[in-house]
CSV table of C-alpha atoms in Angstrom, one decimal:
chain,number,residue,atom,x,y,z
A,1251,MET,CA,0.1,0.0,0.2
A,1252,VAL,CA,1.4,3.7,-1.1
A,1253,ALA,CA,1.2,6.0,2.0
A,1254,VAL,CA,2.3,8.8,-0.2
A,1255,LEU,CA,1.5,9.7,-3.5
A,1256,ASN,CA,3.6,11.6,-5.9
A,1257,ILE,CA,1.8,14.2,-8.2
A,1258,VAL,CA,3.1,16.0,-11.0
A,1259,PHE,CA,1.6,18.8,-12.2
A,1260,VAL,CA,2.8,20.6,-15.2
A,1261,ASN,CA,2.7,24.7,-15.7
A,1262,ALA,CA,1.0,26.3,-18.5
A,1263,ASP,CA,5.5,27.4,-19.6
A,1264,GLY,CA,5.8,23.7,-19.2
A,1265,SER,CA,7.5,23.9,-16.1
A,1266,LYS,CA,7.1,20.5,-13.6
A,1267,VAL,CA,5.9,20.2,-10.1
A,1268,THR,CA,5.6,17.7,-7.8
A,1269,ALA,CA,3.8,17.7,-4.9
A,1270,GLN,CA,2.7,14.6,-2.2
A,1271,ALA,CA,-0.4,13.3,-1.4
A,1272,GLU,CA,-2.3,11.3,1.1
A,1273,PRO,CA,-4.9,9.4,-0.2
A,1274,GLY,CA,-8.5,10.2,0.1
A,1275,LYS,CA,-7.5,13.8,-1.0
A,1276,ARG,CA,-9.0,15.3,-3.6
A,1277,LEU,CA,-6.9,16.6,-6.6
A,1278,LEU,CA,-7.9,20.1,-6.4
A,1279,GLU,CA,-6.8,20.4,-2.5
A,1280,VAL,CA,-2.9,19.0,-3.4
A,1281,ALA,CA,-2.6,21.6,-6.6
A,1282,GLN,CA,-3.9,24.5,-4.2
A,1283,ALA,CA,-1.2,23.2,-1.4
A,1284,ALA,CA,1.5,23.1,-4.0
A,1285,GLY,CA,1.0,26.6,-4.9
A,1286,MET,CA,-0.8,26.0,-8.5
A,1287,PRO,CA,-3.1,28.5,-10.4
A,1288,LEU,CA,-6.4,26.4,-9.6
A,1289,GLU,CA,-9.2,28.6,-7.6
A,1290,GLY,CA,-11.6,26.3,-6.6
A,1291,THR,CA,-14.4,29.6,-6.0
A,1292,CYS,CA,-16.9,27.2,-5.2
A,1293,GLU,CA,-15.2,25.0,-2.9
A,1294,GLY,CA,-15.4,21.8,-4.7
A,1295,GLN,CA,-19.2,22.0,-4.8
A,1296,MET,CA,-19.5,21.7,-8.3
A,1297,ALA,CA,-21.2,25.1,-9.5
A,1298,CYS,CA,-17.8,26.5,-10.8
A,1299,SER,CA,-15.0,25.4,-13.1
A,1300,THR,CA,-12.3,27.4,-12.4
A,1301,CYS,CA,-10.6,23.9,-10.8
A,1302,HIS,CA,-10.3,22.6,-14.0
A,1303,VAL,CA,-7.2,20.4,-15.3
A,1304,ILE,CA,-6.0,18.4,-18.3
A,1305,VAL,CA,-5.3,15.1,-17.2
A,1306,ALA,CA,-2.1,13.1,-19.0
A,1307,ALA,CA,-3.8,11.1,-21.8
A,1308,ASP,CA,-2.3,7.9,-20.3
A,1309,TRP,CA,-3.5,8.4,-16.8
A,1310,PHE,CA,-7.3,9.4,-18.1
A,1311,ASP,CA,-8.8,6.1,-18.3
A,1312,ARG,CA,-7.7,4.9,-14.8
A,1313,LEU,CA,-9.9,7.6,-13.4
A,1314,PRO,CA,-13.8,7.1,-12.8
A,1315,PRO,CA,-15.5,8.0,-15.3
A,1316,ALA,CA,-17.2,12.0,-14.9
A,1317,SER,CA,-20.8,12.3,-13.7
A,1318,MET,CA,-23.6,13.8,-16.0
A,1319,ASP,CA,-23.0,17.2,-13.5
A,1320,GLU,CA,-19.2,17.5,-14.0
A,1321,GLU,CA,-19.0,17.1,-17.7
A,1322,ASP,CA,-21.7,19.4,-17.7
A,1323,MET,CA,-19.7,21.9,-16.0
A,1324,LEU,CA,-16.4,21.2,-18.2
A,1325,ASP,CA,-18.9,22.8,-21.0
A,1326,LEU,CA,-18.5,26.1,-19.3
A,1327,ALA,CA,-14.3,25.3,-18.4
A,1328,ALA,CA,-11.9,27.5,-21.1
A,1329,GLY,CA,-9.7,25.7,-23.1
A,1330,VAL,CA,-11.5,22.0,-22.6
A,1331,CYS,CA,-10.0,18.8,-24.1
A,1332,ARG,CA,-11.1,15.2,-24.5
A,1333,THR,CA,-9.1,14.6,-21.5
A,1334,SER,CA,-10.5,17.4,-19.1
A,1335,ARG,CA,-11.4,17.1,-15.6
A,1336,LEU,CA,-12.5,19.3,-12.9
A,1337,SER,CA,-9.7,18.6,-9.7
A,1338,CYS,CA,-12.2,18.9,-6.8
A,1339,GLN,CA,-14.1,15.3,-8.3
A,1340,ILE,CA,-10.7,13.4,-8.3
A,1341,ALA,CA,-10.1,11.9,-5.1
A,1342,LEU,CA,-6.5,10.1,-5.0
A,1343,THR,CA,-6.3,6.8,-4.4
A,1344,PRO,CA,-3.1,4.5,-4.2
A,1345,ASP,CA,-3.4,3.4,-8.2
A,1346,LEU,CA,-3.1,7.4,-9.0
A,1347,ASP,CA,0.8,7.7,-7.4
A,1348,GLY,CA,2.5,9.4,-10.5
A,1349,LEU,CA,-1.0,11.4,-12.2
A,1350,GLU,CA,0.3,14.0,-14.3
A,1351,VAL,CA,-1.7,16.9,-14.6
A,1352,ARG,CA,-1.7,19.8,-17.0
A,1353,ILE,CA,-2.9,23.2,-15.6
A,1354,PRO,CA,-4.5,24.9,-18.3
A,1355,GLY,CA,-3.3,28.6,-19.0
A,1356,VAL,CA,-6.4,30.2,-19.0
A,1357,SER,CA,-9.4,30.2,-16.6
A,1358,ARG,CA,-13.4,31.4,-16.8
A,1359,ASP,CA,-15.1,31.7,-13.6
A,1360,MET,CA,-18.7,31.6,-14.7
A,1361,GLN,CA,-19.7,32.9,-11.2
A,1362,ILE,CA,-18.3,36.3,-11.4
A,1363,GLY,CA,-18.3,36.6,-15.5
């Protein structure tokens, strides 16, 4: 069993930051603790898209599928692609050790326009 997970964040400029996380944490919490520019305006209530990340293609299918509500919220995010997810909806498990996600260069907060 993995006690600590390594999560790799890729910034818009291509630089990488590796953060450590405990299983059970939400990806959004880990990203914010690592200084990543993810607002999470709704505090994980899936009412905004400011925690949008792009999951590396080789990791995307290892995640549980997005709910319909998450898919609807992703429609409002800037720069969405096939492997986009809301980081507040990704619970980290031991099998996600090494997960790599890209932080989009732009975000759109639908709560403030």
